[in-house]
Every structure is written in structure tokens, then in C-alpha cells.
Short mmCIF file of C-alpha atoms and ligand atoms in Angstrom, two decimals:
data_model
loop_
_atom_site.label_atom_id
_atom_site.label_comp_id
_atom_site.label_asym_id
_atom_site.label_seq_id
_atom_site.Cartn_x
_atom_site.Cartn_y
_atom_site.Cartn_z
CA MET A 284 -21.48 55.13 -83.64
CA VAL A 285 -19.58 58.06 -81.77
CA LYS A 286 -21.60 61.44 -81.75
CA VAL A 287 -19.32 64.69 -81.32
CA ILE A 288 -20.63 68.10 -80.26
CA THR A 289 -19.00 71.49 -80.99
CA TYR A 290 -20.11 74.99 -80.52
CA GLY A 291 -20.12 78.35 -81.79
CA THR A 292 -21.29 81.93 -83.09
CA PHE A 293 -19.68 81.72 -86.16
CA ASP A 294 -20.35 84.81 -87.61
CA LEU A 295 -18.60 86.00 -91.05
CA PHE A 296 -18.04 82.05 -92.04
CA HIS A 297 -14.30 81.87 -92.42
CA GLU A 298 -11.70 78.98 -93.39
CA GLY A 299 -11.12 78.67 -89.29
CA HIS A 300 -14.71 77.91 -89.50
CA TYR A 301 -14.98 75.02 -92.13
CA ARG A 302 -11.00 73.61 -90.62
CA LEU A 303 -12.31 72.90 -87.51
CA LEU A 304 -16.23 71.58 -88.84
CA GLN A 305 -13.80 69.37 -90.65
CA ARG A 306 -11.60 68.14 -88.03
CA ALA A 307 -14.61 67.71 -85.89
CA LYS A 308 -16.40 65.64 -88.10
CA ALA A 309 -13.39 63.29 -88.91
CA LEU A 310 -13.42 62.55 -84.76
CA GLY A 311 -16.36 60.24 -85.05
CA ASP A 312 -19.39 59.74 -86.71
CA TYR A 313 -22.30 61.62 -86.13
CA LEU A 314 -21.40 65.99 -85.63
CA ILE A 315 -23.73 68.13 -83.63
CA VAL A 316 -23.27 71.68 -83.78
CA GLY A 317 -24.81 74.32 -81.72
CA VAL A 318 -24.88 77.84 -82.99
CA THR A 319 -25.29 80.71 -80.95
CA THR A 320 -28.13 82.67 -80.27
CA GLU A 321 -27.63 87.18 -80.39
CA ASN A 322 -28.61 86.92 -76.74
CA TYR A 323 -26.17 84.32 -75.52
CA ASP A 324 -23.52 86.35 -77.50
CA LYS A 325 -24.15 89.34 -75.75
CA SER A 326 -24.75 88.52 -72.39
CA ARG A 327 -20.94 86.66 -72.37
CA GLY A 328 -19.73 89.69 -74.26
CA LYS A 329 -19.29 88.83 -77.27
CA ILE A 330 -21.31 91.87 -79.05
CA GLY A 331 -21.55 93.50 -82.71
CA ILE A 332 -22.21 90.17 -84.22
CA ILE A 333 -23.21 90.74 -88.18
CA ASP A 334 -24.70 87.46 -89.83
CA PRO A 335 -28.35 86.79 -87.88
CA ILE A 336 -28.82 83.14 -86.23
CA LEU A 337 -30.29 81.95 -89.92
CA THR A 338 -27.20 82.91 -91.85
CA ARG A 339 -24.94 81.25 -89.61
CA ILE A 340 -27.12 78.04 -89.45
CA GLU A 341 -27.29 78.11 -93.17
CA ASN A 342 -23.62 78.77 -93.37
CA VAL A 343 -23.12 75.51 -90.74
CA LYS A 344 -25.69 73.76 -93.06
CA LYS A 345 -23.90 74.29 -96.27
CA THR A 346 -20.35 72.62 -95.52
CA GLY A 347 -21.99 69.43 -95.02
CA PHE A 348 -20.29 68.60 -91.63
CA ALA A 349 -22.74 68.62 -89.22
CA ASP A 350 -25.43 65.58 -89.18
CA GLU A 351 -27.78 68.40 -86.84
CA ILE A 352 -27.86 72.13 -85.57
CA ILE A 353 -29.40 72.73 -82.46
CA ILE A 354 -29.18 76.51 -80.91
CA GLU A 355 -27.05 77.33 -78.10
CA GLU A 356 -28.50 80.12 -75.86
CA ALA A 357 -27.36 79.72 -71.91
CA SER A 358 -24.36 79.35 -70.61
CA GLY A 359 -24.46 75.83 -69.14
CA GLN A 360 -26.20 74.48 -71.88
CA LYS A 361 -23.18 71.88 -72.86
CA PHE A 362 -23.29 69.98 -69.74
CA ASN A 363 -27.02 68.92 -70.14
CA ASP A 364 -26.27 68.92 -73.95
CA ILE A 365 -23.30 66.52 -73.64
CA GLN A 366 -26.04 64.11 -71.26
CA LYS A 367 -29.29 64.66 -73.89
CA TYR A 368 -27.40 63.56 -76.85
CA ASP A 369 -25.19 61.09 -75.52
CA ILE A 370 -22.18 62.80 -76.73
CA ASP A 371 -18.81 61.15 -76.66
CA ILE A 372 -16.13 63.56 -77.84
CA PHE A 373 -17.13 67.65 -76.89
CA THR A 374 -14.64 69.90 -79.61
CA VAL A 375 -13.98 73.01 -79.63
CA GLY A 376 -10.74 75.65 -80.88
CA SER A 377 -7.30 75.65 -78.78
CA ASP A 378 -8.50 79.12 -78.37
CA TRP A 379 -10.75 77.36 -75.46
CA THR A 380 -7.77 75.29 -73.90
CA GLY A 381 -8.19 74.43 -70.82
CA THR A 382 -11.99 76.06 -70.52
CA PHE A 383 -14.17 73.14 -71.20
CA ASP A 384 -11.67 70.40 -68.69
CA TYR A 385 -14.74 69.83 -66.12
CA LEU A 386 -16.79 68.11 -68.83
CA ASN A 387 -14.28 65.37 -69.15
CA ASP A 388 -16.46 63.39 -66.19
CA TYR A 389 -19.35 63.24 -68.64
CA CYS A 390 -17.29 62.83 -72.13
CA LYS A 391 -13.79 63.55 -73.59
CA VAL A 392 -12.52 67.01 -74.58
CA VAL A 393 -10.69 67.30 -77.71
CA TYR A 394 -9.35 71.05 -78.33
CA LEU A 395 -8.46 71.15 -81.65
CA GLU A 396 -5.82 73.68 -82.99
CA ARG A 397 -6.63 77.12 -84.06
CA THR A 398 -6.74 77.86 -87.85
CA LYS A 399 -3.82 80.66 -87.88
CA ASN A 400 -4.88 84.42 -89.00
CA ILE A 401 -8.38 84.08 -89.25
CA SER A 402 -11.01 85.43 -87.26
CA SER A 403 -14.58 86.79 -87.34
CA THR A 404 -13.19 89.41 -85.03
CA MET A 405 -10.71 90.15 -87.68
CA LEU A 406 -13.01 90.14 -90.42
CA ARG A 407 -15.49 92.35 -88.67
CA ALA A 408 -12.86 94.89 -88.36
CA GLN A 409 -12.16 95.04 -92.16
CA ARG A 410 -15.20 94.68 -93.61
CA GLN A 411 -15.98 98.21 -91.28
CA ARG A 412 -14.45 100.82 -91.74
CA ILE A 413 -13.34 101.95 -88.28
CA GLN A 414 -15.61 105.05 -86.81
CA ARG A 415 -13.48 107.80 -85.31
CA VAL A 416 -15.68 109.35 -82.27
CA GLY A 417 -15.09 112.57 -80.99
CA ILE A 418 -15.92 113.46 -76.99
CA ILE A 419 -17.68 116.82 -76.58
CA GLY A 420 -17.73 117.58 -72.52
CA THR A 421 -15.36 115.80 -70.39
CA GLY A 422 -17.33 114.91 -67.08
CA ARG A 423 -18.87 111.75 -65.41
CA ILE A 424 -20.70 110.08 -68.30
CA ALA A 425 -17.63 110.98 -70.92
CA ASN A 426 -15.09 108.96 -68.91
CA ARG A 427 -17.40 106.43 -68.31
CA PHE A 428 -17.83 106.18 -72.35
CA VAL A 429 -14.00 105.75 -73.49
CA PRO A 430 -13.26 102.12 -71.54
CA GLU A 431 -16.51 100.95 -73.10
CA ALA A 432 -16.15 102.55 -76.49
CA LYS A 433 -13.07 100.58 -76.27
CA LEU A 434 -15.18 96.88 -75.67
CA VAL A 435 -17.25 97.86 -79.01
CA SER A 436 -15.46 96.73 -82.26
CA GLY A 437 -15.19 99.04 -85.06
CA ILE A 438 -14.93 102.02 -83.10
CA SER A 439 -12.43 104.11 -81.68
CA THR A 440 -11.82 107.27 -79.58
CA GLN A 441 -10.24 110.17 -81.74
CA GLY A 442 -10.02 113.09 -79.37
CA VAL A 443 -11.92 115.69 -77.31
CA TYR A 444 -14.06 118.67 -77.62
CA ASN A 445 -14.27 121.70 -74.80
CA PRO A 446 -14.26 125.15 -74.79
CA HIS A 447 -12.11 124.46 -71.37
CA ILE A 448 -9.13 124.30 -72.12
CA HIS A 449 -7.80 122.67 -68.81
CA SER A 450 -10.39 120.40 -68.58
CA SER A 451 -10.22 118.58 -72.05
CA ARG A 452 -6.71 118.35 -71.91
CA GLN A 453 -6.70 116.42 -68.88
CA PHE A 454 -9.17 114.21 -70.45
CA ALA A 455 -6.97 113.69 -73.32
CA GLU A 456 -4.17 113.43 -71.20
CA LYS A 457 -5.60 110.98 -68.83
CA TRP A 458 -7.15 108.61 -72.30
CA GLU A 459 -4.79 109.32 -74.07
CA ILE A 460 -7.07 110.73 -76.99
CA GLU A 461 -6.48 113.74 -79.60
CA VAL A 462 -7.44 117.33 -77.63
CA TYR A 463 -9.16 119.65 -80.21
CA GLU A 464 -9.18 123.30 -79.62
CA ASP A 465 -10.63 124.31 -82.66
CA ILE A 466 -14.07 122.94 -83.37
CA GLU A 467 -13.42 123.02 -86.75
CA GLN A 468 -10.51 120.90 -87.00
CA PHE A 469 -12.15 118.62 -84.33
CA PHE A 470 -15.02 118.24 -86.46
CA ASP A 471 -12.80 116.86 -89.66
CA ALA A 472 -10.98 114.22 -87.53
CA ILE A 473 -14.19 112.25 -87.14
CA ASP A 474 -17.22 110.42 -87.91
CA ILE A 475 -19.59 110.08 -84.67
CA VAL A 476 -19.37 112.79 -82.24
CA TYR A 477 -20.75 111.87 -78.85
CA VAL A 478 -22.41 114.71 -77.04
CA ALA A 479 -21.89 114.42 -73.36
CA SER A 480 -21.58 118.09 -72.84
CA PRO A 481 -24.20 120.17 -70.09
CA HIS A 482 -28.28 119.57 -71.02
CA GLU A 483 -28.79 122.72 -72.19
CA THR A 484 -25.90 123.29 -74.82
CA HIS A 485 -27.52 119.78 -76.55
CA TYR A 486 -29.09 121.18 -79.12
CA GLY A 487 -26.34 123.55 -80.31
CA TYR A 488 -23.79 121.43 -80.54
CA VAL A 489 -26.04 118.68 -81.86
CA LYS A 490 -26.93 120.88 -84.46
CA CYS A 491 -23.23 121.75 -85.55
CA ALA A 492 -22.61 118.70 -85.58
CA LEU A 493 -25.59 117.09 -87.76
CA GLN A 494 -24.71 120.56 -90.53
CA HIS A 495 -21.18 119.50 -90.43
CA GLY A 496 -22.11 115.88 -91.51
CA LYS A 497 -21.27 114.11 -88.63
CA HIS A 498 -23.52 111.08 -86.94
CA VAL A 499 -24.60 111.97 -83.34
CA LEU A 500 -24.95 110.15 -80.17
CA CYS A 501 -26.14 112.34 -77.65
CA GLU A 502 -26.57 111.61 -73.94
CA LYS A 503 -30.32 112.04 -72.78
CA PRO A 504 -32.27 114.65 -72.57
CA ILE A 505 -31.16 115.03 -76.24
CA VAL A 506 -32.56 118.51 -75.85
CA LEU A 507 -35.69 119.95 -73.92
CA GLU A 508 -38.12 121.40 -76.26
CA LYS A 509 -40.36 119.45 -78.33
CA LYS A 510 -39.73 121.54 -81.81
CA GLN A 511 -36.03 121.49 -81.24
CA ALA A 512 -35.97 117.71 -81.22
CA GLU A 513 -38.17 117.37 -83.96
CA GLU A 514 -36.13 119.91 -86.04
CA LEU A 515 -32.98 118.13 -84.95
CA PHE A 516 -33.98 114.22 -85.96
CA GLY A 517 -35.91 115.68 -89.23
CA TYR A 518 -32.97 117.23 -90.16
CA ALA A 519 -30.57 114.50 -89.63
CA LYS A 520 -33.40 111.87 -91.92
CA GLU A 521 -32.81 114.45 -94.32
CA GLN A 522 -29.37 114.24 -94.44
CA GLY A 523 -28.97 110.63 -94.29
CA LEU A 524 -27.19 110.59 -90.39
CA VAL A 525 -27.72 108.42 -87.16
CA LEU A 526 -28.91 110.96 -83.93
CA PHE A 527 -29.31 108.33 -81.30
CA GLU A 528 -30.53 109.40 -77.95
CA GLY A 529 -27.93 108.15 -75.02
CA ILE A 530 -30.31 106.18 -73.13
CA LYS A 531 -28.73 103.32 -71.20
CA THR A 532 -31.04 101.75 -70.27
CA SER A 533 -33.06 100.82 -73.68
CA TYR A 534 -30.54 99.20 -75.15
CA CYS A 535 -29.39 96.57 -72.56
CA PRO A 536 -30.14 92.99 -72.97
CA GLY A 537 -32.18 92.65 -69.73
CA PHE A 538 -34.66 95.49 -70.13
CA GLN A 539 -34.85 94.21 -73.81
CA LYS A 540 -36.07 91.07 -71.82
CA LEU A 541 -38.58 92.70 -69.59
CA LEU A 542 -40.26 94.55 -72.80
CA GLY A 543 -40.68 91.02 -74.24
CA ILE A 544 -42.26 89.75 -71.37
CA ALA A 545 -44.34 92.56 -70.78
CA CYS A 546 -46.02 92.98 -74.03
CA SER A 547 -45.93 89.52 -74.56
CA GLY A 548 -49.37 89.21 -72.76
CA MET A 549 -48.12 86.63 -69.92
CA ILE A 550 -49.48 89.27 -67.37
CA GLY A 551 -52.36 90.12 -69.73
CA SER A 552 -53.53 93.76 -70.30
CA ILE A 553 -50.86 96.70 -68.65
CA ARG A 554 -52.67 98.82 -66.85
CA ASN A 555 -50.08 100.70 -64.25
CA VAL A 556 -46.56 101.51 -64.66
CA GLU A 557 -44.57 102.63 -61.77
CA ALA A 558 -40.79 103.58 -62.08
CA CYS A 559 -39.08 105.02 -59.47
CA PHE A 560 -35.05 106.27 -59.47
CA THR A 561 -33.50 108.25 -56.79
CA LYS A 562 -29.55 109.33 -55.88
CA LEU A 563 -27.80 111.15 -52.92
CA GLU A 564 -26.47 114.18 -54.22
CA ASP A 565 -23.67 116.55 -53.23
CA LEU A 566 -25.67 119.38 -51.93
CA ASP A 567 -22.70 121.51 -54.18
CA SER A 568 -23.27 119.62 -56.96
CA ARG A 569 -24.40 120.74 -60.42
CA GLU A 570 -27.35 118.90 -60.48
CA LEU A 571 -28.22 120.36 -57.23
CA THR A 572 -27.02 124.37 -57.57
CA ASP A 573 -27.89 124.91 -61.35
CA THR A 574 -31.11 126.43 -60.47
CA LYS A 575 -32.18 126.46 -64.65
CA TYR A 576 -30.93 123.22 -65.42
CA GLY A 577 -30.35 120.83 -62.65
CA GLY A 578 -33.32 119.49 -60.07
CA SER A 579 -34.13 115.99 -60.54
CA PHE A 580 -36.24 115.54 -63.34
CA ILE A 581 -33.65 117.12 -65.48
CA GLU A 582 -31.73 114.72 -64.25
CA LEU A 583 -33.32 111.83 -63.61
CA GLY A 584 -36.71 111.89 -65.49
CA SER A 585 -35.10 109.87 -69.07
CA TYR A 586 -34.85 107.05 -66.93
CA ILE A 587 -38.28 106.71 -65.58
CA MET A 588 -40.91 107.76 -68.56
CA LEU A 589 -38.54 105.27 -70.38
CA PRO A 590 -40.63 102.48 -69.49
CA ILE A 591 -43.68 104.31 -69.20
CA LEU A 592 -43.28 105.43 -73.18
CA LYS A 593 -42.33 101.94 -74.25
CA LEU A 594 -44.94 100.09 -72.45
CA LEU A 595 -47.78 102.55 -72.48
CA GLY A 596 -46.72 104.69 -75.71
CA THR A 597 -46.80 108.07 -76.50
CA ASN A 598 -50.23 109.22 -76.70
CA TYR A 599 -51.13 109.93 -73.43
CA GLU A 600 -54.34 112.01 -72.32
CA ASN A 601 -52.58 114.04 -69.56
CA ILE A 602 -50.00 114.26 -68.08
CA VAL A 603 -49.05 115.61 -64.17
CA PHE A 604 -46.18 116.73 -62.29
CA ASP A 605 -46.05 117.23 -58.74
CA SER A 606 -42.59 118.39 -57.00
CA ILE A 607 -40.75 119.20 -53.80
CA LYS A 608 -38.57 121.86 -54.11
CA ASP A 609 -35.59 123.65 -52.44
CA GLU A 610 -35.37 127.38 -51.61
CA LYS A 611 -33.95 127.89 -55.04
CA GLY A 612 -36.72 126.12 -56.32
CA LEU A 613 -34.98 123.52 -57.48
CA ASP A 614 -37.01 119.46 -57.61
CA LEU A 615 -35.48 117.24 -54.89
CA PHE A 616 -38.45 115.18 -55.36
CA THR A 617 -40.87 115.21 -58.60
CA ARG A 618 -44.30 112.96 -59.04
CA VAL A 619 -44.95 112.60 -63.04
CA THR A 620 -48.61 111.04 -63.73
CA LEU A 621 -49.99 109.98 -66.81
CA ARG A 622 -53.14 108.87 -67.85
CA TYR A 623 -53.61 107.02 -70.96
CA LYS A 624 -57.18 105.75 -72.28
CA ASN A 625 -56.42 102.41 -70.08
CA GLY A 626 -53.82 102.75 -68.10
CA LEU A 627 -51.79 104.98 -66.01
CA GLY A 628 -47.76 105.57 -65.83
CA THR A 629 -46.20 107.10 -62.11
CA ALA A 630 -42.95 107.94 -62.62
CA THR A 631 -41.17 109.62 -58.36
CA CYS A 632 -37.25 110.50 -59.09
CA GLY A 633 -35.50 112.33 -56.21
CA LEU A 634 -31.88 114.20 -55.86
CA GLY A 635 -31.09 113.93 -52.23
CA VAL A 636 -34.03 111.50 -51.31
CA LYS A 637 -33.51 107.97 -51.30
CA SER A 638 -36.36 105.54 -51.78
CA ASP A 639 -37.29 101.99 -53.45
CA GLY A 640 -35.87 102.74 -57.01
CA ARG A 641 -38.09 100.02 -58.44
CA LEU A 642 -40.23 99.23 -61.33
CA LEU A 643 -43.72 97.40 -60.95
CA ILE A 644 -45.56 96.65 -64.13
CA SER A 645 -49.11 96.10 -63.16
CA GLY A 646 -51.34 94.05 -65.36
CA THR A 647 -54.89 92.07 -65.85
CA LYS A 648 -53.15 89.03 -65.01
CA GLY A 649 -50.40 89.43 -63.32
CA TYR A 650 -47.31 91.91 -62.87
CA ILE A 651 -43.36 91.87 -62.76
CA VAL A 652 -41.18 93.81 -59.99
CA VAL A 653 -38.14 94.68 -61.11
CA ASN A 654 -35.93 96.21 -57.83
CA ALA A 655 -32.73 98.88 -58.38
CA PRO A 656 -31.20 99.49 -60.34
CA TRP A 657 -33.78 98.28 -62.55
CA TRP A 658 -32.69 100.60 -65.03
CA LYS A 659 -29.32 98.36 -65.32
CA THR A 660 -32.25 95.84 -65.35
CA THR A 661 -30.59 91.77 -64.49
CA TYR A 662 -33.09 90.31 -63.01
CA PHE A 663 -36.95 90.28 -62.78
CA GLU A 664 -40.01 88.50 -61.70
CA VAL A 665 -43.59 87.99 -62.82
CA HIS A 666 -46.29 87.25 -60.27
CA TYR A 667 -49.76 86.02 -60.30
CA GLU A 668 -52.70 85.96 -58.20
CA GLN A 669 -51.56 82.79 -56.58
CA VAL A 670 -49.30 84.60 -54.47
CA GLU A 671 -46.75 81.16 -54.51
CA LYS A 672 -46.53 81.10 -58.64
CA VAL A 673 -43.56 83.12 -59.44
CA ASP A 674 -41.41 83.20 -62.50
CA LYS A 675 -37.74 84.56 -62.38
CA TYR A 676 -35.77 86.06 -65.36
CA SER A 677 -31.91 86.83 -65.26
CA GLU A 678 -29.80 88.63 -68.16
CA THR A 679 -26.35 90.23 -67.50
CA PHE A 680 -25.45 93.41 -67.67
CA LEU A 681 -21.91 94.00 -68.30
CA GLY A 682 -19.64 97.06 -67.26
CA ASP A 683 -21.11 100.31 -67.17
CA GLY A 684 -23.62 98.94 -70.41
CA LEU A 685 -22.92 101.73 -72.60
CA ARG A 686 -21.22 98.97 -74.53
CA TYR A 687 -24.82 98.30 -75.90
CA GLU A 688 -25.33 101.34 -77.01
CA ILE A 689 -22.46 101.79 -79.13
CA SER A 690 -22.91 98.55 -80.73
CA ASP A 691 -26.33 99.78 -81.47
CA LEU A 692 -25.35 103.07 -82.88
CA LEU A 693 -22.60 101.67 -84.86
CA ALA A 694 -24.82 98.45 -86.32
CA LEU A 695 -27.71 101.39 -87.59
CA ILE A 696 -24.41 103.46 -88.85
CA ASN A 697 -23.07 100.39 -90.53
CA GLN A 698 -26.92 99.65 -91.91
CA THR A 699 -26.42 96.15 -90.54
CA GLU A 700 -29.41 96.86 -88.34
CA LYS A 701 -32.52 98.67 -90.14
CA ASN A 702 -34.33 100.43 -87.68
CA ASP A 703 -34.06 102.29 -84.13
CA PHE A 704 -36.88 100.06 -82.18
CA LYS A 705 -35.09 100.40 -79.16
CA LEU A 706 -35.55 103.81 -78.67
CA THR A 707 -37.53 105.82 -81.38
CA ARG A 708 -37.46 109.50 -82.80
CA GLY A 709 -40.76 109.34 -81.90
CA GLU A 710 -40.34 108.47 -77.93
CA SER A 711 -37.04 110.74 -77.70
CA VAL A 712 -39.17 113.47 -79.54
CA ALA A 713 -41.98 112.48 -76.58
CA LEU A 714 -39.56 112.98 -73.86
CA ALA A 715 -38.52 116.29 -75.44
CA GLY A 716 -41.31 117.26 -74.67
CA ILE A 717 -42.01 116.02 -71.30
CA MET A 718 -39.06 117.71 -70.26
CA GLU A 719 -40.11 121.10 -72.20
CA GLN A 720 -43.53 120.66 -70.40
CA PHE A 721 -42.12 120.64 -66.94
CA ILE A 722 -39.58 123.27 -67.29
CA LYS A 723 -42.42 125.21 -68.61
CA GLU A 724 -44.41 124.96 -65.23
CA ASN A 725 -41.98 124.15 -62.84
CA ARG A 726 -39.64 127.13 -63.33
CA SER A 727 -41.64 129.81 -63.99
N1 CTP B 837 -11.83 78.83 -84.66
C1 CTP B 837 -10.46 78.06 -85.73
N2 CTP B 837 -10.11 78.71 -86.06
C2 CTP B 837 -10.34 80.33 -86.44
C3 CTP B 837 -11.35 80.82 -85.78
C4 CTP B 837 -12.32 80.00 -84.66
O1 CTP B 837 -10.56 76.54 -85.44
N3 CTP B 837 -9.42 80.39 -87.15
C5 CTP B 837 -12.84 77.39 -83.94
C6 CTP B 837 -13.31 78.43 -82.81
O2 CTP B 837 -12.06 78.05 -81.93
C7 CTP B 837 -14.41 77.16 -82.39
C8 CTP B 837 -15.08 77.70 -83.30
O3 CTP B 837 -13.83 78.23 -84.75
O4 CTP B 837 -14.19 76.21 -81.55
C9 CTP B 837 -16.19 78.57 -83.69
O5 CTP B 837 -15.80 79.56 -83.20
P1 CTP B 837 -16.22 81.41 -83.27
O6 CTP B 837 -16.13 82.28 -81.95
O7 CTP B 837 -17.07 81.48 -83.96
O8 CTP B 837 -14.95 81.82 -84.32
P2 CTP B 837 -13.98 83.08 -84.31
O9 CTP B 837 -13.28 83.48 -85.59
O10 CTP B 837 -13.07 82.90 -83.11
O11 CTP B 837 -15.17 83.98 -83.82
P3 CTP B 837 -14.58 85.64 -82.84
O12 CTP B 837 -13.60 86.48 -83.48
O13 CTP B 837 -16.24 86.16 -82.63
O14 CTP B 837 -14.21 85.23 -81.33
#
């Protein structure tokens, strides 16, 4: 019996997939088809898959060509599968020619001619109206956004608005997008607003964008007052618009995996979450000169609060801030302690102070440690009472990581994803409340 194996995502099942499976089956007597998991696809940079894995498996099954279907969840699996299933022929489409030649030592490798003019990528683009995004602000983060958005299908960066017209002209020229001097014309030309302006302007821009019927992706912290956050999220919901806070950590695959492990019971009940993020910054930077909205906590607080709120919740009993300030009264180093009924959250952040930026989650059976930069989680370890027992996990984090949040934002807008569990409205409102309390206690 000749055993054949092939792999694919098989999203939005199409004729190219059908013909590939038909010819793969004809190469032998028994065909095994490996269908990829969403996480594996994400880790290899394939984001925006529409069909859930069960639908993709069902579609492969319906062709009648597969004798067996397996799940492909990691790179390197093919090599093992070929030996495990005693495979004679490995086959894939000609778009992969050469890539799998290394498997020739274990079985025959056949590249089948790819069917022309059809692909899942093409179908995904056709199904979704391209969402045009307009950027407000032209700073560092806005510059990271444009190349990341290019990697997500279904979205295109249309233009930029910034009252400082000189900056917005430069930005538009650099990224070859439109520049809008009039905010009404800006709103007319787009579907989504990406707010990447200074913190204190977020509320006004987000409100205005929602009032113009636009979805909004806003940089963290979305606003600096709880009431404002409640108002904006409430209004967006009423209008059927997506309002999304861009804390990139929440959407990256490694952090998602970490939360899953931390909440699985492997380390028991969580008793302490300790997060630290520090950065050396120019003394004349906005962060260290803006006496109202600068300082370490407003800048980095969203990151360090995130794992605490995700793991221990938003119902803390008490919160205490302690800061070291400069002569202008700006916090250079801040420690925040949250007390919960059965646990503690301890977060520290610093600008112009360097520390070990790690995340430590302590539980009743063990602890998880993620070294810097844990906010772009790629690797973490689970430790137990027996020091020699260590479980190690890794995940990819591609580029600047904004592609994950952009793709999740699109999924919510296109309603292929129904809820905002990766960063809920409740969590964003709680974060705004924490910022508000910090400012009240710290800037008085
Ligand atoms: N395939 C093919 N002809 C096509 C499209 C895909 O023969 N027109 C083959 C691929 O080469 C692969 C298998 O079908 O062996 C599964 O491919 P998959 O990556 O799931 O499909 P694509 O349409 O290429 O998906 P995407 O656009 O997301 O890359």
C-alpha cells in the first residue's frame, strides 16, 4: 500500500484545494491530510484565517479523498509524521517547490502544479470589503503601524490627519498615503480611525470618530478617566461600532498561551502577579518633560497592569501607588500594589531607571517566569517545588507585533470574531480608572 501525506490550512475551501487533494490521493492508495491549527498558522505569519479548524476539517472530509485527517500544530511535525505514519510520498502544491526537499531522505517528495488564479488569500480579500484606516498622529507608534497593517489582508492605510500639518505631510510622503488637513474630509475617506496622538487628546478624537460612525483602534491608555472610558465604550456599543484599545501584548500569541497555562491549574491558585517594565529615555523626551501626561506610569502602566487584571481580575479591594519623582514632579519609578481577596498584584515601571523587566506569576503549586521583553511574550518557564522540574514553552512574535491586534480588530469589525475576550471593555475601563486614580494622587 502506497501511503501519501499532504498538509494545508484549507481556509474557505476552494477548487485549488479540491484538485490538490484529488491528485494527492491518485498518487497512492491511502491519503493522510494534515490540517493546520490557527495558532500554528499565526506563528508562521498566516493571520486572518476565517474558517475555524472544525469547518476546515469538515471540508477536507467532504471531498472523500482523505482516508485520515490529522492536525498540524508545529513546524517540524512533518518530519515526525512521515516516520510515524510510514509515509511513501509527501506532496504539496508547486508554490512550495524546493521548501520540502529535505524530506527526500525519508520519502518521495512530489510538488503538484498549483491551480491558477485561486487562493484563500484572494477569497478572503473578495469577501471582505477592504477597510480603509486613517491615522491620527505621526509619532513613533504610528510609524510602526503602517508596515504592520500592510501584512494584514483586508485593511489598507488611506491617510493621516495631524493638526501639525508639517509632520503629517512628512509622514504621508514617507508612507505614500494621503494627507488630510480637514478632519471632516479625513473622516469621509475612511472606515477605521487609528488614534496614535498624545494621551490627553485620545478622548476628544475617539469621541469625534465614533460620532462620525467610524470604528476606532486607540493606543493605550485609551483615556485617563473611568467615566470617559465608560461613556466611549457605551456609545460605541449603542452605535454598533468597534472601539478597541491597542495594548499589543494582549493580542500576541505567546501572551495568550501564557494566560492559558497560568489559568489551567498547573501552578495552582494564583497568589501573586509581579510585572516590571523599565526603559531608558532621553531627558528631553516627551515622556520626561510633559509634566501633566508624562512620567513612567502613564507611559508604561498599561503594560504592567495588564497581566494583573487578566489573571486576578478587575475587582481588587485596594490599590496603592508609590513613586520616586524628579524635580518637576514626574514619576521616574512607580510601584503599584493591588490587593485582592486571595492574591496580590505588584507592578513596577521606570523611565530612566533600568531593572529586570520580568513577569512572575506565583501559585500554590508552582510559578511561571517570563523574562524581558515579556510584553512581547515568546518564551516562558513553569517551575515547581522540585527545582529540576521545569516546563518550557515558546511562541513566535513577529515584527513589531501590531499585526496581531490589527487582525483581531478586523475580525471584530467583520464579525468573524464575536467577542473581545483578549482585552475586554471591562478591563479597559478598569485601566482608565487606575490611570485616573494615579493622576489624582500623583499630580496634585
Ligand atoms: N493549492 C493549490 N492550488 C491553489 C491553492 C492551493 O494546489 N490555487 C494547494 C497548496 O499548494 C497546498 C494546499 O493546496 O498544497 C493547501 O494550501 P493552503 O495554503 O491551505 O491554500 P492557499 O489557497 O494557498 O492559502 P493562502 O492563500 O492562505 O496561502
